[in-house]
Coordinates of C-alpha atoms in Angstrom, one line a residue:
Chain A
M1 CA 0.0 0.0 0.0
T2 CA 1.3 3.4 -0.8
T3 CA -0.1 6.5 0.7
S4 CA -0.8 9.3 -1.7
T5 CA 1.0 12.4 -0.7
A6 CA -0.1 15.7 -2.2
D7 CA -3.9 16.1 -2.2
V8 CA -3.9 15.9 -6.0
V9 CA -5.5 13.2 -8.0
L10 CA -2.9 12.0 -10.5
P11 CA -3.7 10.6 -13.9
P12 CA -2.5 7.0 -14.6
V13 CA 1.2 6.6 -15.3
D14 CA 0.7 5.9 -19.0
E15 CA -1.0 9.2 -19.5
L16 CA 1.3 11.0 -17.1
K17 CA 4.3 10.1 -19.4
H18 CA 2.9 12.4 -22.2
M19 CA 1.9 15.3 -20.0
T20 CA 3.8 18.5 -19.3
L21 CA 4.2 20.5 -16.1
V22 CA 3.4 24.2 -16.6
R23 CA 4.0 26.9 -14.1
V24 CA 0.8 28.9 -13.7
E25 CA 2.5 32.2 -12.9
D26 CA 4.2 32.8 -16.3
D27 CA 2.9 29.8 -18.4
E28 CA 6.5 28.4 -18.5
E29 CA 6.8 24.8 -19.2
L30 CA 9.0 23.2 -16.5
M31 CA 11.4 20.7 -17.8
L32 CA 11.6 17.4 -15.9
V33 CA 15.0 15.8 -15.6
N34 CA 15.8 12.5 -14.1
L35 CA 19.3 12.3 -12.6
G36 CA 20.4 8.8 -11.8
P37 CA 20.0 6.1 -10.6
A38 CA 23.2 5.4 -12.6
H39 CA 24.4 8.9 -13.2
P40 CA 28.2 9.2 -12.7
A41 CA 27.9 12.3 -10.5
T42 CA 25.6 10.6 -8.0
H43 CA 28.6 8.4 -6.9
G44 CA 26.2 5.5 -6.3
T45 CA 22.7 4.7 -7.0
L46 CA 20.4 7.6 -6.2
R47 CA 17.6 9.1 -8.3
I48 CA 16.7 12.7 -8.3
L49 CA 13.7 14.0 -10.3
A50 CA 14.1 17.8 -10.8
A51 CA 11.7 20.3 -12.3
L52 CA 13.8 22.9 -14.1
S53 CA 13.2 26.4 -15.3
G54 CA 16.2 27.1 -17.5
E55 CA 19.1 25.7 -15.5
K56 CA 17.5 26.4 -12.2
I57 CA 15.9 23.7 -10.0
I58 CA 12.4 24.8 -9.0
A59 CA 11.7 21.7 -7.0
S60 CA 13.1 18.2 -6.8
A61 CA 12.2 14.8 -5.4
V62 CA 14.6 12.1 -4.4
E63 CA 14.3 8.3 -4.4
I64 CA 16.7 6.1 -2.5
G65 CA 16.9 2.4 -1.8
Y66 CA 18.5 1.2 -5.0
L67 CA 21.3 -0.3 -2.9
H68 CA 19.0 -1.6 -0.1
R69 CA 20.4 -5.1 0.7
G70 CA 18.4 -5.7 3.9
F71 CA 21.4 -5.3 6.2
E72 CA 19.1 -5.2 9.3
K73 CA 17.2 -8.3 8.3
M74 CA 20.3 -10.3 7.4
V75 CA 22.2 -9.6 10.7
E76 CA 19.2 -11.1 12.6
Q77 CA 20.0 -14.4 11.0
G78 CA 23.5 -14.9 12.3
T79 CA 25.6 -14.6 15.5
Y80 CA 27.0 -11.4 16.8
M81 CA 30.4 -12.1 15.2
Q82 CA 28.8 -12.8 11.9
V83 CA 27.6 -9.2 11.8
I84 CA 31.1 -7.8 11.4
P85 CA 31.6 -8.5 7.7
Y86 CA 28.2 -6.9 7.0
T87 CA 29.4 -3.7 8.7
D88 CA 32.2 -3.4 6.1
R89 CA 29.5 -2.8 3.5
L90 CA 27.9 0.1 5.2
N91 CA 30.3 3.0 4.5
Y92 CA 32.7 1.1 2.2
N93 CA 35.1 4.1 2.0
S94 CA 36.0 3.7 5.7
A95 CA 35.1 0.1 6.5
L96 CA 37.4 0.0 9.5
M97 CA 35.4 2.6 11.4
N98 CA 32.2 0.7 10.9
N99 CA 33.8 -2.4 12.4
H100 CA 35.0 -0.5 15.4
G101 CA 31.7 1.2 15.9
Y102 CA 29.8 -2.1 16.0
C103 CA 32.3 -3.9 18.1
K104 CA 32.3 -1.0 20.6
A105 CA 28.6 -1.3 21.0
V106 CA 28.6 -5.0 21.7
E107 CA 31.6 -4.6 24.1
R108 CA 29.6 -2.1 26.1
M109 CA 26.8 -4.6 26.5
M110 CA 29.2 -7.3 27.5
E111 CA 31.1 -4.9 29.8
V112 CA 34.4 -5.8 28.3
T113 CA 37.3 -3.4 28.4
I114 CA 39.6 -3.9 25.4
P115 CA 43.4 -4.0 25.9
D116 CA 45.3 -0.8 25.5
R117 CA 47.1 -1.8 22.4
A118 CA 43.9 -2.7 20.7
R119 CA 42.3 0.6 21.7
V120 CA 45.2 2.7 20.4
M121 CA 45.4 0.6 17.2
R122 CA 41.7 1.2 16.7
I123 CA 42.3 5.0 17.0
I124 CA 45.1 4.9 14.5
L125 CA 43.1 2.9 12.0
S126 CA 39.9 4.9 12.6
E127 CA 41.7 8.2 12.0
M128 CA 43.4 6.7 8.9
S129 CA 40.0 5.8 7.6
R130 CA 38.6 9.2 8.4
I131 CA 41.4 10.8 6.3
I132 CA 40.9 8.5 3.3
D133 CA 37.1 9.0 3.5
H134 CA 37.7 12.7 3.4
L135 CA 40.2 12.3 0.6
I136 CA 37.7 10.4 -1.6
C137 CA 34.9 12.9 -0.8
L138 CA 37.1 15.9 -1.6
G139 CA 38.6 14.3 -4.7
A140 CA 35.3 13.3 -6.1
A141 CA 33.6 16.6 -5.3
L142 CA 36.4 18.4 -7.1
V143 CA 36.0 16.1 -10.1
D144 CA 32.4 17.2 -10.2
L145 CA 33.7 20.7 -10.5
G146 CA 35.9 19.7 -13.4
A147 CA 39.2 19.6 -11.5
L148 CA 40.5 16.1 -12.2
T149 CA 44.2 16.6 -11.2
N150 CA 43.3 16.8 -7.5
F151 CA 41.6 13.4 -7.7
W152 CA 44.9 11.8 -8.8
Y153 CA 46.9 13.5 -6.0
F154 CA 44.4 12.2 -3.5
F155 CA 44.0 8.7 -5.0
N156 CA 47.7 8.2 -5.1
S157 CA 47.7 8.8 -1.3
R158 CA 44.6 6.6 -0.8
E159 CA 46.2 3.8 -2.7
H160 CA 49.1 3.9 -0.3
V161 CA 46.8 3.5 2.6
Y162 CA 45.1 0.5 1.0
T163 CA 48.6 -1.2 0.9
I164 CA 49.0 -0.6 4.6
I165 CA 45.4 -1.8 5.4
E166 CA 46.1 -4.9 3.2
K167 CA 49.2 -5.6 5.2
V168 CA 47.3 -5.2 8.5
C169 CA 44.3 -7.3 7.8
G170 CA 44.6 -9.0 4.5
A171 CA 41.9 -7.2 2.6
R172 CA 41.7 -3.8 1.0
L173 CA 38.1 -2.6 1.2
T174 CA 36.2 -5.2 3.2
T175 CA 38.4 -5.3 6.2
S176 CA 36.5 -7.0 9.0
H177 CA 39.4 -6.1 11.2
S178 CA 37.8 -5.6 14.6
R179 CA 36.6 -8.4 16.9
I180 CA 34.4 -8.1 19.9
G181 CA 36.9 -7.6 22.6
G182 CA 39.8 -6.4 20.5
L183 CA 41.3 -6.9 17.0
M184 CA 41.6 -9.7 14.6
R185 CA 45.4 -9.4 14.1
D186 CA 48.2 -7.3 15.4
A187 CA 50.1 -4.8 13.3
Y188 CA 53.0 -6.1 11.2
D189 CA 56.6 -5.1 11.9
G190 CA 57.2 -1.7 10.5
F191 CA 53.6 -0.6 10.6
E192 CA 54.5 2.6 12.5
D193 CA 57.1 3.6 10.0
D194 CA 54.7 2.9 7.1
V195 CA 52.1 5.1 8.7
I196 CA 54.4 8.0 9.4
E197 CA 55.8 7.8 5.8
W198 CA 52.3 7.8 4.4
L199 CA 51.2 10.8 6.6
D200 CA 54.1 12.8 5.3
G201 CA 53.2 12.0 1.7
M202 CA 49.5 12.6 2.3
E203 CA 50.1 16.0 3.9
K204 CA 52.1 17.0 0.9
A205 CA 49.3 15.9 -1.4
R206 CA 46.9 18.0 0.6
E207 CA 49.1 21.0 0.3
E208 CA 49.4 20.5 -3.4
V209 CA 45.6 20.3 -3.8
L210 CA 45.0 23.4 -1.7
G211 CA 47.6 25.2 -3.8
L212 CA 45.5 24.3 -6.9
I213 CA 42.1 25.4 -5.5
L214 CA 42.4 28.0 -2.8
N215 CA 42.9 30.9 -5.2
N216 CA 41.0 29.3 -8.0
R217 CA 38.2 31.6 -9.2
I218 CA 36.1 28.8 -10.6
F219 CA 36.3 26.8 -7.4
I220 CA 35.4 29.7 -5.2
D221 CA 32.5 31.0 -7.4
R222 CA 31.0 27.6 -7.6
T223 CA 31.1 26.7 -4.0
R224 CA 30.8 29.9 -1.9
G225 CA 27.2 30.7 -1.0
I226 CA 25.8 27.6 -2.7
S227 CA 23.3 25.3 -0.9
I228 CA 23.5 27.1 2.5
V229 CA 22.3 25.1 5.5
D230 CA 21.9 27.2 8.5
R231 CA 22.6 26.2 12.1
E232 CA 19.0 25.6 13.1
S233 CA 18.0 23.5 10.1
A234 CA 21.3 21.5 10.4
L235 CA 20.4 20.6 14.0
S236 CA 16.7 19.9 13.2
Y237 CA 17.6 17.7 10.3
G238 CA 19.8 15.6 12.5
Y239 CA 23.1 16.6 10.8
T240 CA 26.2 15.3 12.5
G241 CA 29.9 15.2 11.6
P242 CA 31.6 17.6 9.2
C243 CA 28.3 18.8 7.7
L244 CA 27.1 20.0 11.1
R245 CA 30.4 21.6 11.9
A246 CA 30.3 23.4 8.5
S247 CA 27.1 25.0 9.7
G248 CA 28.9 26.5 12.7
V249 CA 28.1 24.0 15.5
A250 CA 31.3 23.0 17.2
Y251 CA 30.2 19.5 18.0
D252 CA 32.4 16.5 17.7
L253 CA 31.6 13.3 19.6
R254 CA 35.3 12.8 20.1
K255 CA 35.4 15.9 22.2
A256 CA 31.8 16.2 23.5
Q257 CA 31.1 12.6 24.6
P258 CA 34.6 11.1 24.3
Y259 CA 35.0 7.4 23.9
D260 CA 38.0 5.0 23.5
G261 CA 40.3 7.5 25.3
Y262 CA 40.0 10.3 22.7
E263 CA 40.0 12.9 25.6
A264 CA 43.8 12.2 26.1
F265 CA 44.6 13.5 22.6
D266 CA 45.4 17.0 21.6
F267 CA 43.4 18.1 18.6
D268 CA 41.1 20.8 17.4
I269 CA 37.7 20.8 15.8
P270 CA 37.5 22.9 12.6
I271 CA 34.2 24.6 12.1
G272 CA 32.6 26.6 9.2
S273 CA 30.6 29.7 9.4
N274 CA 28.2 29.7 6.5
G275 CA 27.2 26.1 6.0
D276 CA 27.7 26.3 2.2
N277 CA 29.5 23.9 -0.1
Y278 CA 32.8 25.8 0.4
D279 CA 32.6 25.3 4.2
R280 CA 31.6 21.6 3.9
L281 CA 34.7 21.0 1.8
M282 CA 37.0 23.2 3.8
V283 CA 36.0 21.6 7.1
R284 CA 37.0 18.3 5.6
F285 CA 40.3 19.7 4.4
E286 CA 41.0 21.0 7.9
E287 CA 40.1 17.8 9.6
I288 CA 42.8 15.9 7.8
P289 CA 45.7 17.5 9.6
E290 CA 43.8 17.2 12.9
S291 CA 43.4 13.4 12.4
A292 CA 47.1 13.2 11.4
K293 CA 47.9 14.9 14.7
I294 CA 45.9 12.3 16.6
M295 CA 47.6 9.5 14.6
R296 CA 51.1 10.8 15.4
Q297 CA 50.3 11.0 19.1
A298 CA 48.7 7.5 19.1
I299 CA 51.7 6.0 17.4
D300 CA 53.9 7.3 20.2
Q301 CA 51.5 5.6 22.7
L302 CA 51.5 2.3 20.9
K303 CA 53.1 -0.2 23.3
P304 CA 53.5 -3.9 22.8
G305 CA 50.8 -6.0 24.5
P306 CA 47.8 -8.2 23.8
I307 CA 45.3 -7.2 21.1
I308 CA 42.3 -9.0 22.3
V309 CA 40.8 -9.3 25.8
D310 CA 41.5 -12.6 27.6
D311 CA 37.8 -13.3 28.3
A312 CA 36.5 -16.7 27.4
R313 CA 33.0 -15.2 26.8
V314 CA 34.2 -13.3 23.7
R315 CA 37.6 -14.4 22.4
F316 CA 38.4 -17.6 20.6
P317 CA 40.9 -19.8 22.6
K318 CA 44.4 -20.5 21.2
K319 CA 44.3 -23.1 18.4
Q320 CA 46.9 -25.2 20.3
D321 CA 44.5 -25.4 23.3
V322 CA 41.5 -26.2 21.1
Y323 CA 43.3 -29.4 19.9
F324 CA 44.6 -30.5 23.3
K325 CA 42.3 -29.2 26.0
I326 CA 38.7 -30.2 26.4
E327 CA 37.6 -26.8 28.0
S328 CA 39.1 -24.8 25.1
M329 CA 37.5 -27.1 22.5
V330 CA 34.1 -26.7 24.2
N331 CA 34.7 -22.9 24.4
Q332 CA 35.5 -22.7 20.7
F333 CA 32.5 -24.8 19.7
E334 CA 30.1 -22.7 21.8
L335 CA 31.4 -19.5 20.4
V336 CA 31.1 -20.7 16.8
F337 CA 27.7 -22.4 17.1
K338 CA 25.9 -20.5 19.8
G339 CA 27.7 -17.2 19.5
I340 CA 28.7 -14.7 22.0
Q341 CA 26.1 -14.6 24.8
V342 CA 25.2 -11.0 25.1
P343 CA 23.1 -10.1 28.2
A344 CA 19.4 -9.2 27.5
G345 CA 18.7 -5.5 27.0
E346 CA 18.9 -2.6 24.6
I347 CA 21.8 -0.3 23.9
Y348 CA 22.5 2.6 21.6
D349 CA 26.2 3.2 21.0
F350 CA 27.8 5.7 18.8
T351 CA 31.1 6.7 17.3
E352 CA 32.2 9.7 15.3
A353 CA 32.6 8.2 11.8
A354 CA 34.0 10.1 8.9
N355 CA 30.5 11.3 7.9
G356 CA 29.1 11.9 11.3
E357 CA 27.5 10.0 14.1
L358 CA 27.4 6.3 13.3
G359 CA 25.1 4.6 15.8
F360 CA 24.1 1.0 16.5
Y361 CA 20.9 0.3 18.3
I362 CA 21.2 -3.3 19.5
V363 CA 18.4 -5.3 21.1
S364 CA 19.5 -8.5 22.7
D365 CA 17.3 -11.2 24.0
G366 CA 20.1 -12.9 25.9
S367 CA 20.9 -15.4 23.2
G368 CA 23.9 -15.6 20.9
R369 CA 22.1 -13.9 18.0
P370 CA 21.1 -10.3 17.8
Y371 CA 17.4 -9.8 18.1
R372 CA 17.4 -6.5 16.2
I373 CA 20.2 -4.2 15.1
K374 CA 19.3 -0.7 13.8
V375 CA 22.1 1.3 12.2
R376 CA 22.0 5.1 12.3
P377 CA 23.9 6.0 9.1
P378 CA 25.0 9.6 9.2
C379 CA 24.2 10.4 5.6
Y380 CA 20.7 9.2 5.7
Y381 CA 19.5 12.2 7.7
I382 CA 21.8 14.6 5.8
F383 CA 20.3 13.4 2.5
G384 CA 16.8 14.0 3.9
N385 CA 17.5 17.7 3.5
Y386 CA 18.8 17.5 -0.1
T387 CA 15.7 18.7 -1.9
E388 CA 15.7 21.8 0.3
M389 CA 19.4 22.4 -0.3
V390 CA 19.2 22.4 -4.1
E391 CA 16.0 24.4 -4.4
N392 CA 16.6 27.5 -6.6
Q393 CA 20.2 26.4 -7.3
L394 CA 21.7 25.6 -10.7
I395 CA 21.5 22.0 -11.7
A396 CA 25.3 21.8 -12.1
D397 CA 25.7 23.0 -8.5
A398 CA 23.3 20.4 -7.3
M399 CA 25.8 17.8 -8.3
T400 CA 28.6 19.6 -6.3
T401 CA 26.3 19.7 -3.3
L402 CA 25.8 16.0 -3.6
G403 CA 29.6 15.6 -3.6
T404 CA 30.1 17.9 -0.6
V405 CA 27.6 16.1 1.7
N406 CA 29.4 12.8 0.9
I407 CA 26.4 10.5 0.3
I408 CA 27.6 6.8 0.5
A409 CA 24.8 4.7 -0.9
G410 CA 26.0 1.6 1.1
E411 CA 25.1 3.2 4.4
L412 CA 22.3 5.3 3.1
D413 CA 20.3 2.3 1.9
R414 CA 21.8 -0.4 4.0
Chain B
M1 CA 22.9 16.8 33.9
T2 CA 23.1 13.3 35.3
I3 CA 20.6 10.6 34.6
E4 CA 19.1 10.9 38.0
E5 CA 18.7 14.6 37.7
M6 CA 17.0 14.2 34.3
C7 CA 14.6 11.6 35.7
D8 CA 13.7 13.9 38.6
A9 CA 13.2 16.9 36.3
L10 CA 10.8 14.9 34.1
R11 CA 9.0 13.5 37.0
A12 CA 8.5 17.0 38.5
K13 CA 7.0 18.1 35.2
F14 CA 4.8 15.2 34.2
G15 CA 4.4 13.2 37.4
A16 CA 5.7 9.7 38.0
D17 CA 2.6 8.1 36.4
G18 CA 3.1 6.8 32.9
L19 CA 6.9 7.5 32.9
T20 CA 9.0 4.4 33.4
P21 CA 12.7 5.0 33.4
D22 CA 15.3 2.4 32.5
T23 CA 19.0 2.9 33.1
R24 CA 20.4 -0.3 31.9
F25 CA 24.0 -0.1 30.5
G26 CA 24.1 3.5 31.8
D27 CA 21.8 5.0 29.2
L28 CA 18.4 6.6 30.1
T29 CA 15.3 5.3 28.4
I30 CA 11.9 6.5 29.4
T31 CA 8.8 4.6 28.4
V32 CA 5.9 6.9 27.9
R33 CA 2.2 6.5 27.0
K34 CA 1.4 7.3 23.4
D35 CA -1.0 10.2 24.2
R36 CA 1.7 12.0 26.1
L37 CA 4.5 11.5 23.6
L38 CA 4.4 14.9 21.7
D39 CA 3.8 16.8 25.0
I40 CA 6.9 15.3 26.6
V41 CA 9.1 15.6 23.5
A42 CA 8.1 19.3 23.1
T43 CA 9.3 19.8 26.7
L44 CA 12.6 17.9 26.0
R45 CA 13.2 20.2 23.1
N46 CA 12.2 23.6 24.6
D47 CA 13.3 23.4 28.2
P48 CA 16.6 25.2 28.4
T49 CA 18.1 22.8 31.0
L50 CA 17.3 19.8 28.8
A51 CA 17.6 21.4 25.3
F52 CA 17.5 18.2 23.2
D53 CA 18.0 19.9 19.9
Q54 CA 18.5 16.8 17.7
L55 CA 16.3 13.8 17.0
L56 CA 19.1 11.4 16.0
D57 CA 17.1 8.3 15.0
V58 CA 13.7 6.6 15.1
V59 CA 13.9 2.8 15.7
A60 CA 11.2 0.3 15.7
V61 CA 11.4 -3.2 17.2
D62 CA 9.0 -6.1 16.6
N63 CA 8.6 -8.1 19.8
L64 CA 6.8 -11.0 18.1
K65 CA 9.5 -13.6 18.8
R66 CA 11.2 -11.9 21.7
Q67 CA 11.8 -14.1 24.7
P68 CA 14.4 -12.5 26.9
Q69 CA 16.5 -14.9 28.9
G70 CA 18.1 -14.2 32.2
T71 CA 17.2 -11.8 35.0
D72 CA 14.6 -9.6 33.3
A73 CA 12.5 -12.4 31.8
H74 CA 9.3 -10.9 30.4
E75 CA 6.5 -12.2 28.2
Y76 CA 5.5 -10.0 25.3
D77 CA 1.8 -10.2 24.3
E78 CA -0.2 -8.7 21.5
D79 CA -0.5 -5.3 23.2
E80 CA 3.3 -5.0 23.3
R81 CA 4.0 -6.2 19.7
F82 CA 5.9 -3.1 18.7
E83 CA 8.3 -0.6 20.3
V84 CA 9.2 2.7 18.8
I85 CA 12.3 4.3 20.2
Y86 CA 13.3 7.9 19.6
I87 CA 16.9 8.8 20.2
F88 CA 17.6 12.4 21.3
N89 CA 20.8 14.3 21.7
S90 CA 21.6 17.7 23.0
T91 CA 24.6 19.4 21.4
S92 CA 24.7 22.1 24.0
H93 CA 24.6 19.9 27.1
S94 CA 26.1 16.8 25.5
H95 CA 23.5 14.5 27.1
R96 CA 21.2 11.9 25.5
I97 CA 17.8 10.3 26.2
R98 CA 15.7 7.7 24.6
I99 CA 11.9 7.8 24.6
K100 CA 10.1 4.6 24.1
V101 CA 6.5 4.0 23.1
I102 CA 4.9 0.6 23.2
L103 CA 2.3 -0.2 20.5
P104 CA -0.3 -3.0 20.0
E105 CA -0.4 -5.4 17.1
D106 CA -3.6 -4.0 15.8
Q107 CA -3.2 -0.9 13.7
P108 CA 0.0 0.5 15.3
A109 CA 0.0 4.3 14.9
L110 CA 1.7 7.3 16.4
P111 CA 1.4 11.0 16.0
T112 CA 4.2 12.5 13.7
M113 CA 7.1 14.4 15.2
V114 CA 7.8 16.4 12.0
G115 CA 6.5 19.6 13.5
L116 CA 9.2 19.4 16.2
Y117 CA 12.2 17.8 14.4
K118 CA 12.6 17.8 10.6
S119 CA 14.7 14.6 10.8
A120 CA 11.5 12.8 11.9
N121 CA 10.3 13.0 8.3
W122 CA 12.7 10.4 6.9
G123 CA 13.1 8.6 10.2
E124 CA 9.3 7.9 10.4
R125 CA 9.1 7.0 6.7
E126 CA 11.7 4.3 7.3
V127 CA 9.8 2.9 10.3
Y128 CA 6.6 3.0 8.3
D129 CA 8.3 1.2 5.4
L130 CA 10.1 -1.5 7.2
M131 CA 7.8 -2.1 10.2
G132 CA 4.4 -0.8 9.1
I133 CA 3.8 1.7 11.8
H134 CA 1.6 4.6 10.8
F135 CA 2.4 8.2 11.7
T136 CA -0.7 10.3 11.6
D137 CA -0.4 13.7 9.9
H138 CA 3.0 12.9 8.4
P139 CA 3.4 15.1 5.3
N140 CA 4.7 12.4 3.0
L141 CA 4.3 8.9 4.5
K142 CA 5.6 6.8 1.6
R143 CA 8.0 3.8 1.5
I144 CA 11.6 4.9 1.3
L145 CA 14.0 2.0 1.2
T146 CA 11.9 -0.7 -0.5
H147 CA 10.1 -0.4 -3.8
Y148 CA 6.9 1.5 -3.8
K149 CA 4.9 -1.6 -4.8
F150 CA 6.6 -3.8 -2.1
E151 CA 4.1 -5.9 -0.2
G152 CA 4.4 -6.4 3.6
H153 CA 7.0 -4.8 5.9
A154 CA 10.4 -6.4 5.6
L155 CA 11.7 -6.1 9.2
R156 CA 8.6 -7.6 10.9
K157 CA 9.5 -10.9 12.4
D158 CA 6.8 -12.7 10.5
Y159 CA 8.2 -11.5 7.1
P160 CA 10.2 -14.5 5.9
V161 CA 13.8 -13.7 5.2
D162 CA 13.8 -15.7 2.0
R163 CA 10.6 -14.2 0.5
E164 CA 11.4 -12.6 -2.9
Q165 CA 9.4 -10.0 -4.8
W166 CA 10.2 -9.1 -8.4
L167 CA 9.6 -5.3 -8.7
D168 CA 11.0 -3.5 -11.7
E169 CA 8.6 -0.6 -12.3
T170 CA 10.1 2.8 -12.0
E171 CA 8.3 5.0 -9.5
P172 CA 6.8 8.0 -11.2
L173 CA 7.9 10.3 -8.3
I174 CA 5.8 13.1 -9.8
D175 CA 3.5 13.1 -6.7
E176 CA 6.4 14.0 -4.5
L177 CA 7.6 16.6 -6.9
L178 CA 4.1 18.2 -6.9
L179 CA 4.2 18.2 -3.1
Q180 CA 7.6 19.9 -3.1
L181 CA 6.2 22.5 -5.6
K182 CA 3.2 23.1 -3.3
Q183 CA 5.4 23.5 -0.3
S184 CA 7.5 26.1 -2.0
Q185 CA 4.3 27.8 -3.2
V186 CA 4.8 27.4 -6.9
E187 CA 1.5 26.9 -8.6
V188 CA 1.6 24.4 -11.5
R189 CA -0.8 22.5 -13.7
L190 CA -0.5 19.3 -15.7
E191 CA -1.3 19.7 -19.4
G192 CA -2.2 16.8 -21.6
P193 CA -0.9 16.1 -25.1

């Protein structure tokens, strides 16, 4: 059943196809344009139907769900551990952060404190993911403006990170690196040096890109004052992350409601003042060195130690013990077949992901399988405001706006 | 504001009747009656000491097959088939609260929160789409994640996980466009060939 929206009676679709939309005020025929679902500038599968007068968008409607894979239904079928690979596919640009966010939520329900090395590793990898997420967002947004060179500078750096991630966990995009209670695998020898070397290269790439765009007339004209989101509507629409900060709200979960020991790090929160496309891009540009700052401090804190908590409720026993000790064998069997036994109750836990607040609402009935998991993807609520953002803007700028809010179809549609 | 202070403040305003706080895992969840929902949420938003300026998410849970084990064993009957949870955040005070409403199996419906928080628009649409809970007076209560001709509500526990539906018609979307035009006060008419 679909509920009819406007109180207009629409003719059948077959007739509708041949009809035209005319503005009463000046008898101008509005042109209807479908953008997507497979338009290159949508960076995924979205559909936007826009009514145009000349090049100006008079009104638009969006349709999402083309990438809906039933994440929330699928995770109810398996154990808590089997959810981790699904979380990779939410925001696939920064999969490590999704792994961490989910594991952190379950750890809070289990009242497990992860070892120090695992915690610091998570911070390093999360900040690394935040940087590469921003790099792809900025690179792609600049391509939408016709500036292709920047994209290569950033992708060169991003490629370097993927090599590091591949060495850490064996996969490039779908990492599944966190485990409930810690991490899957420790860092390899020379991880710290690789990260520092990459950071230096990345910061150079950022400088080069800034050098190309900061005084660029085209970039400034096409981003300043476009698609302004003021403070009130950003809050009301549930904006979080860089888009909220671009609208002038100095709110970052790492500072405001710190988790994982972020309060011990020295970093700043860049904010914008206008909430336009320029601010949304620049906040991301400025967040990159702040994340790098956290990473450099975290690398100094990284001390040898265990990477997963020694708690038989959550971690797999050593392979050696599984073969030769009956308790460990039973432990392994129970964890695989029955899953981690999470106490009954409900929890909402959040992390500051690259796009904003990534939240997991988990309902447990005390068994080894999650009863219900609801993800709060940051860009879902940001995209809810899109039609308002692009109203009375040029159609070419609507594409830039889509780039600056960084819509990731994987987490938008789940 | 600590959880206890928040509980006390709400009790002082609305009385202890019909407000059930739950502080499991250190988060505050308050279960309220459906008819008092908007009233309480308006206070949460407007009271300067609470100042919940963001509705972060709307979650619906189907209790059909829920049988909690352990200390808080509880039987869920038909009157408690659905739960809708609203997650609020205050950016100025950095505190959070969850408001829960319990709904029966028969025609679950809630008043919309779009007038208070704009994020409720898409949040409630998602709950309607996947759980089939109606929100009265919602400006555009349409399916959002599944196809517009999808049958049933995918996240209900009685929707089989392996049920497939073949849906390949493109949604006209023109009705939503007309709604947008109406909201921005642009008068239009449809002309035939």
